[in-house]
PDB file of C-alpha atoms in Angstrom:
ATOM      1  CA  MET P 580     236.421-134.636-101.330  1.00  0.00           C
ATOM      2  CA  ARG P 581     234.863-135.343 -97.927  1.00  0.00           C
ATOM      3  CA  LEU P 582     237.589-135.255 -95.320  1.00  0.00           C
ATOM      4  CA  ILE P 583     238.210-135.212 -91.582  1.00  0.00           C
ATOM      5  CA  LEU P 584     241.498-133.857 -90.241  1.00  0.00           C
ATOM      6  CA  LEU P 585     242.525-135.266 -86.853  1.00  0.00           C
ATOM      7  CA  GLY P 586     245.332-134.173 -84.575  1.00  0.00           C
ATOM      8  CA  PRO P 587     245.913-132.329 -81.328  1.00  0.00           C
ATOM      9  CA  PRO P 588     245.648-128.555 -80.930  1.00  0.00           C
ATOM     10  CA  GLY P 589     248.488-126.843 -82.761  1.00  0.00           C
ATOM     11  CA  ALA P 590     249.037-129.719 -85.215  1.00  0.00           C
ATOM     12  CA  GLY P 591     248.160-127.547 -88.196  1.00  0.00           C
ATOM     13  CA  LYS P 592     244.657-128.808 -88.986  1.00  0.00           C
ATOM     14  CA  GLY P 593     243.341-125.297 -89.613  1.00  0.00           C
ATOM     15  CA  THR P 594     246.269-124.379 -91.846  1.00  0.00           C
ATOM     16  CA  GLN P 595     245.904-127.557 -93.899  1.00  0.00           C
ATOM     17  CA  ALA P 596     242.124-127.183 -94.123  1.00  0.00           C
ATOM     18  CA  LYS P 597     242.533-123.647 -95.497  1.00  0.00           C
ATOM     19  CA  VAL P 598     244.967-124.794 -98.198  1.00  0.00           C
ATOM     20  CA  LEU P 599     242.807-127.773 -99.187  1.00  0.00           C
ATOM     21  CA  THR P 600     239.534-125.801 -99.257  1.00  0.00           C
ATOM     22  CA  GLU P 601     241.082-123.207-101.560  1.00  0.00           C
ATOM     23  CA  LYS P 602     242.613-125.838-103.839  1.00  0.00           C
ATOM     24  CA  HIS P 603     239.473-127.992-104.105  1.00  0.00           C
ATOM     25  CA  GLY P 604     236.787-125.298-103.814  1.00  0.00           C
ATOM     26  CA  ILE P 605     235.045-126.972-100.887  1.00  0.00           C
ATOM     27  CA  PRO P 606     234.058-125.493 -97.515  1.00  0.00           C
ATOM     28  CA  GLN P 607     235.720-126.050 -94.169  1.00  0.00           C
ATOM     29  CA  LEU P 608     232.946-126.905 -91.736  1.00  0.00           C
ATOM     30  CA  SER P 609     233.853-125.696 -88.268  1.00  0.00           C
ATOM     31  CA  THR P 610     231.595-126.829 -85.437  1.00  0.00           C
ATOM     32  CA  GLY P 611     231.777-123.408 -83.786  1.00  0.00           C
ATOM     33  CA  ASP P 612     230.925-121.596 -87.022  1.00  0.00           C
ATOM     34  CA  MET P 613     228.047-124.001 -87.729  1.00  0.00           C
ATOM     35  CA  LEU P 614     226.613-123.501 -84.235  1.00  0.00           C
ATOM     36  CA  ARG P 615     226.836-119.707 -84.508  1.00  0.00           C
ATOM     37  CA  ALA P 616     225.249-119.760 -87.989  1.00  0.00           C
ATOM     38  CA  ALA P 617     222.367-121.969 -86.825  1.00  0.00           C
ATOM     39  CA  VAL P 618     221.741-119.652 -83.861  1.00  0.00           C
ATOM     40  CA  ALA P 619     221.930-116.540 -86.080  1.00  0.00           C
ATOM     41  CA  ALA P 620     219.564-118.102 -88.641  1.00  0.00           C
ATOM     42  CA  GLY P 621     217.034-118.799 -85.902  1.00  0.00           C
ATOM     43  CA  SER P 622     216.426-122.334 -87.177  1.00  0.00           C
ATOM     44  CA  GLU P 623     214.656-124.768 -84.885  1.00  0.00           C
ATOM     45  CA  VAL P 624     217.902-126.541 -84.002  1.00  0.00           C
ATOM     46  CA  GLY P 625     219.623-123.137 -83.699  1.00  0.00           C
ATOM     47  CA  LYS P 626     217.041-122.053 -81.105  1.00  0.00           C
ATOM     48  CA  ARG P 627     217.662-125.253 -79.127  1.00  0.00           C
ATOM     49  CA  ALA P 628     221.426-124.691 -79.286  1.00  0.00           C
ATOM     50  CA  LYS P 629     221.042-121.044 -78.215  1.00  0.00           C
ATOM     51  CA  ALA P 630     218.985-122.008 -75.158  1.00  0.00           C
ATOM     52  CA  VAL P 631     221.695-124.458 -74.055  1.00  0.00           C
ATOM     53  CA  MET P 632     224.538-122.007 -74.744  1.00  0.00           C
ATOM     54  CA  ASP P 633     222.738-119.154 -72.964  1.00  0.00           C
ATOM     55  CA  SER P 634     222.385-121.332 -69.881  1.00  0.00           C
ATOM     56  CA  GLY P 635     226.127-122.041 -69.961  1.00  0.00           C
ATOM     57  CA  GLY P 636     225.685-125.714 -70.841  1.00  0.00           C
ATOM     58  CA  LEU P 637     227.421-127.839 -73.456  1.00  0.00           C
ATOM     59  CA  VAL P 638     225.439-128.402 -76.619  1.00  0.00           C
ATOM     60  CA  SER P 639     224.425-132.065 -76.809  1.00  0.00           C
ATOM     61  CA  ASP P 640     225.665-134.480 -79.463  1.00  0.00           C
ATOM     62  CA  GLU P 641     222.100-134.720 -80.758  1.00  0.00           C
ATOM     63  CA  ILE P 642     221.987-130.974 -81.499  1.00  0.00           C
ATOM     64  CA  VAL P 643     225.523-130.863 -82.922  1.00  0.00           C
ATOM     65  CA  ASN P 644     224.825-133.897 -85.134  1.00  0.00           C
ATOM     66  CA  GLN P 645     221.656-132.274 -86.453  1.00  0.00           C
ATOM     67  CA  ILE P 646     223.459-128.991 -87.193  1.00  0.00           C
ATOM     68  CA  VAL P 647     226.213-130.877 -89.060  1.00  0.00           C
ATOM     69  CA  SER P 648     223.638-132.890 -91.010  1.00  0.00           C
ATOM     70  CA  GLU P 649     221.774-129.758 -92.088  1.00  0.00           C
ATOM     71  CA  ARG P 650     225.030-128.015 -93.038  1.00  0.00           C
ATOM     72  CA  ILE P 651     226.181-130.948 -95.195  1.00  0.00           C
ATOM     73  CA  ASP P 652     222.888-130.662 -97.126  1.00  0.00           C
ATOM     74  CA  GLN P 653     223.709-127.106 -98.265  1.00  0.00           C
ATOM     75  CA  ALA P 654     224.657-126.528-101.910  1.00  0.00           C
ATOM     76  CA  ASP P 655     228.279-125.529-101.262  1.00  0.00           C
ATOM     77  CA  CYS P 656     228.930-129.022 -99.843  1.00  0.00           C
ATOM     78  CA  ALA P 657     227.818-130.818-103.015  1.00  0.00           C
ATOM     79  CA  ASN P 658     231.437-131.424-104.078  1.00  0.00           C
ATOM     80  CA  GLY P 659     232.669-132.156-100.571  1.00  0.00           C
ATOM     81  CA  PHE P 660     233.802-130.559 -97.325  1.00  0.00           C
ATOM     82  CA  ILE P 661     236.441-130.687 -94.638  1.00  0.00           C
ATOM     83  CA  LEU P 662     235.176-131.224 -91.102  1.00  0.00           C
ATOM     84  CA  ASP P 663     236.926-129.128 -88.459  1.00  0.00           C
ATOM     85  CA  GLY P 664     236.266-129.916 -84.800  1.00  0.00           C
ATOM     86  CA  TYR P 665     233.763-132.652 -85.598  1.00  0.00           C
ATOM     87  CA  PRO P 666     233.580-135.422 -84.739  1.00  0.00           C
ATOM     88  CA  ARG P 667     235.187-134.948 -81.329  1.00  0.00           C
ATOM     89  CA  THR P 668     234.155-138.290 -79.838  1.00  0.00           C
ATOM     90  CA  VAL P 669     233.551-141.852 -81.027  1.00  0.00           C
ATOM     91  CA  PRO P 670     229.750-141.513 -80.553  1.00  0.00           C
ATOM     92  CA  GLN P 671     229.818-138.447 -82.829  1.00  0.00           C
ATOM     93  CA  ALA P 672     231.896-140.410 -85.377  1.00  0.00           C
ATOM     94  CA  GLU P 673     229.350-143.228 -85.289  1.00  0.00           C
ATOM     95  CA  ALA P 674     226.536-140.709 -85.774  1.00  0.00           C
ATOM     96  CA  LEU P 675     228.419-139.143 -88.701  1.00  0.00           C
ATOM     97  CA  SER P 676     228.847-142.535 -90.365  1.00  0.00           C
ATOM     98  CA  GLY P 677     225.107-143.190 -90.099  1.00  0.00           C
ATOM     99  CA  MET P 678     224.272-139.677 -91.281  1.00  0.00           C
ATOM    100  CA  LEU P 679     226.474-139.968 -94.365  1.00  0.00           C
ATOM    101  CA  ARG P 680     225.123-143.447 -95.149  1.00  0.00           C
ATOM    102  CA  GLN P 681     221.550-142.075 -95.059  1.00  0.00           C
ATOM    103  CA  LYS P 682     222.571-139.331 -97.497  1.00  0.00           C
ATOM    104  CA  GLY P 683     224.286-141.824 -99.821  1.00  0.00           C
ATOM    105  CA  LEU P 684     227.690-140.276 -99.066  1.00  0.00           C
ATOM    106  CA  ARG P 685     230.951-141.530 -97.644  1.00  0.00           C
ATOM    107  CA  LEU P 686     234.188-140.025 -96.381  1.00  0.00           C
ATOM    108  CA  ASP P 687     237.106-139.959 -98.788  1.00  0.00           C
ATOM    109  CA  GLY P 688     239.469-140.102 -95.871  1.00  0.00           C
ATOM    110  CA  VAL P 689     240.379-139.321 -92.312  1.00  0.00           C
ATOM    111  CA  VAL P 690     243.861-137.838 -92.025  1.00  0.00           C
ATOM    112  CA  ASN P 691     245.636-137.976 -88.686  1.00  0.00           C
ATOM    113  CA  LEU P 692     248.374-135.349 -88.361  1.00  0.00           C
ATOM    114  CA  LYS P 693     250.942-137.088 -86.182  1.00  0.00           C
ATOM    115  CA  VAL P 694     252.963-134.675 -84.074  1.00  0.00           C
ATOM    116  CA  ASP P 695     255.393-134.524 -81.168  1.00  0.00           C
ATOM    117  CA  GLU P 696     253.369-132.917 -78.361  1.00  0.00           C
ATOM    118  CA  GLU P 697     256.457-131.599 -76.554  1.00  0.00           C
ATOM    119  CA  ALA P 698     257.549-129.899 -79.781  1.00  0.00           C
ATOM    120  CA  LEU P 699     254.046-128.392 -80.090  1.00  0.00           C
ATOM    121  CA  VAL P 700     254.350-126.887 -76.599  1.00  0.00           C
ATOM    122  CA  ARG P 701     257.773-125.429 -77.496  1.00  0.00           C
ATOM    123  CA  ARG P 702     256.351-124.096 -80.794  1.00  0.00           C
ATOM    124  CA  MET P 703     253.441-122.447 -78.951  1.00  0.00           C
ATOM    125  CA  GLU P 704     255.792-120.875 -76.373  1.00  0.00           C
ATOM    126  CA  SER P 705     257.982-119.521 -79.185  1.00  0.00           C
ATOM    127  CA  ARG P 706     254.947-118.092 -81.011  1.00  0.00           C
ATOM    128  CA  VAL P 707     253.826-116.325 -77.809  1.00  0.00           C
ATOM    129  CA  ARG P 708     257.299-114.801 -77.341  1.00  0.00           C
ATOM    130  CA  GLU P 709     257.364-113.631 -80.975  1.00  0.00           C
ATOM    131  CA  THR P 710     253.875-112.125 -80.689  1.00  0.00           C
ATOM    132  CA  ILE P 711     254.785-110.234 -77.517  1.00  0.00           C
ATOM    133  CA  ALA P 712     258.104-109.061 -79.013  1.00  0.00           C
ATOM    134  CA  ALA P 713     256.232-107.737 -82.057  1.00  0.00           C
ATOM    135  CA  GLY P 714     253.837-105.833 -79.774  1.00  0.00           C
ATOM    136  CA  GLY P 715     250.916-108.103 -80.585  1.00  0.00           C
ATOM    137  CA  LYS P 716     248.212-109.392 -78.297  1.00  0.00           C
ATOM    138  CA  VAL P 717     248.336-112.989 -77.086  1.00  0.00           C
ATOM    139  CA  ARG P 718     245.120-114.965 -76.723  1.00  0.00           C
ATOM    140  CA  ALA P 719     244.205-115.691 -73.106  1.00  0.00           C
ATOM    141  CA  ASP P 720     244.366-119.443 -73.714  1.00  0.00           C
ATOM    142  CA  ASP P 721     247.717-119.240 -75.537  1.00  0.00           C
ATOM    143  CA  ASN P 722     249.890-120.109 -72.587  1.00  0.00           C
ATOM    144  CA  PRO P 723     251.704-123.332 -71.700  1.00  0.00           C
ATOM    145  CA  GLU P 724     249.288-124.385 -68.935  1.00  0.00           C
ATOM    146  CA  SER P 725     246.116-123.836 -71.001  1.00  0.00           C
ATOM    147  CA  PHE P 726     247.707-125.508 -74.002  1.00  0.00           C
ATOM    148  CA  LYS P 727     248.713-128.552 -71.940  1.00  0.00           C
ATOM    149  CA  LYS P 728     245.125-128.821 -70.642  1.00  0.00           C
ATOM    150  CA  ARG P 729     243.823-128.685 -74.218  1.00  0.00           C
ATOM    151  CA  LEU P 730     246.264-131.455 -75.163  1.00  0.00           C
ATOM    152  CA  GLU P 731     245.110-133.538 -72.194  1.00  0.00           C
ATOM    153  CA  GLU P 732     241.459-133.094 -73.176  1.00  0.00           C
ATOM    154  CA  TYR P 733     242.317-134.041 -76.745  1.00  0.00           C
ATOM    155  CA  ARG P 734     244.042-137.263 -75.576  1.00  0.00           C
ATOM    156  CA  GLU P 735     241.045-138.213 -73.427  1.00  0.00           C
ATOM    157  CA  LYS P 736     238.164-137.401 -75.769  1.00  0.00           C
ATOM    158  CA  THR P 737     239.364-137.059 -79.354  1.00  0.00           C
ATOM    159  CA  ALA P 738     242.480-139.230 -79.732  1.00  0.00           C
ATOM    160  CA  PRO P 739     240.342-142.432 -79.581  1.00  0.00           C
ATOM    161  CA  LEU P 740     238.923-141.385 -82.974  1.00  0.00           C
ATOM    162  CA  ALA P 741     242.179-142.553 -84.580  1.00  0.00           C
ATOM    163  CA  ASP P 742     241.500-146.106 -83.363  1.00  0.00           C
ATOM    164  CA  TYR P 743     237.866-145.878 -84.471  1.00  0.00           C
ATOM    165  CA  TYR P 744     238.787-144.779 -87.997  1.00  0.00           C
ATOM    166  CA  ARG P 745     241.691-147.247 -88.149  1.00  0.00           C
ATOM    167  CA  GLY P 746     239.044-149.907 -87.496  1.00  0.00           C
ATOM    168  CA  THR P 747     236.874-148.660 -90.372  1.00  0.00           C
ATOM    169  CA  GLY P 748     239.885-148.593 -92.702  1.00  0.00           C
ATOM    170  CA  GLU P 749     239.528-144.854 -93.348  1.00  0.00           C
ATOM    171  CA  LEU P 750     242.492-143.563 -91.299  1.00  0.00           C
ATOM    172  CA  ARG P 751     245.624-142.282 -93.028  1.00  0.00           C
ATOM    173  CA  SER P 752     248.513-140.870 -90.996  1.00  0.00           C
ATOM    174  CA  VAL P 753     250.730-137.987 -92.076  1.00  0.00           C
ATOM    175  CA  ASP P 754     253.785-136.468 -90.380  1.00  0.00           C
ATOM    176  CA  GLY P 755     252.357-133.179 -89.108  1.00  0.00           C
ATOM    177  CA  MET P 756     255.809-131.959 -88.011  1.00  0.00           C
ATOM    178  CA  ALA P 757     257.045-131.636 -91.599  1.00  0.00           C
ATOM    179  CA  ASP P 758     257.087-128.369 -93.540  1.00  0.00           C
ATOM    180  CA  MET P 759     253.571-127.062 -94.299  1.00  0.00           C
ATOM    181  CA  LYS P 760     253.830-127.686 -98.058  1.00  0.00           C
ATOM    182  CA  ALA P 761     255.210-131.184 -97.479  1.00  0.00           C
ATOM    183  CA  VAL P 762     252.274-131.977 -95.173  1.00  0.00           C
ATOM    184  CA  THR P 763     249.804-130.750 -97.808  1.00  0.00           C
ATOM    185  CA  ALA P 764     251.492-132.842-100.514  1.00  0.00           C
ATOM    186  CA  GLU P 765     251.435-135.930 -98.273  1.00  0.00           C
ATOM    187  CA  ILE P 766     247.726-135.436 -97.477  1.00  0.00           C
ATOM    188  CA  GLU P 767     246.973-135.233-101.213  1.00  0.00           C
ATOM    189  CA  ARG P 768     249.083-138.346-101.838  1.00  0.00           C
ATOM    190  CA  VAL P 769     247.424-140.497 -99.163  1.00  0.00           C
ATOM    191  CA  LEU P 770     243.972-139.434-100.342  1.00  0.00           C
ATOM    192  CA  GLU P 771     244.791-140.420-103.938  1.00  0.00           C
ATOM    193  CA  THR P 772     245.840-143.891-102.804  1.00  0.00           C
ATOM    194  CA  ALA P 773     242.875-144.351-100.449  1.00  0.00           C
TER     195      ALA P 773
END
């Protein structure tokens, strides 16, 4: 299974990816993890990424695409993978399509977790209150203003991916507001009928 999960921050992509990776024995490929691993390995592309990150810049699509391509070639991806945080933009999606074509691979699906953004904000606020009440530590970016900015950035840069993948015929939509197990079951169902 080669899968992309789309949806705004807080939609449950990470939760669903974890369940699906365990069930299918495939890795979840997180852009951040892949970048850190390439830097730690000291690969040529990792050195280029490190130089950009050390200077405070954003790693270019070219570098990210190369890191993803090299990661997909690793043995644990032979039976598939779930992409997490990639692609983020239509140009990255186009690059991914070309990359997979060159490798003789294709996506099994792109699942868009449809959610009510206002409900996500309320859910995040509730989670923060519960964490504080339990004496836990809240992440610095786990506040309503930061979360709303992340949602805004998602709408601007990543939401257009749904239209792109709708155009390729690969997009399947699932109600991300349902119970976690129901969302997982629906993802499995739409992938079987794809």
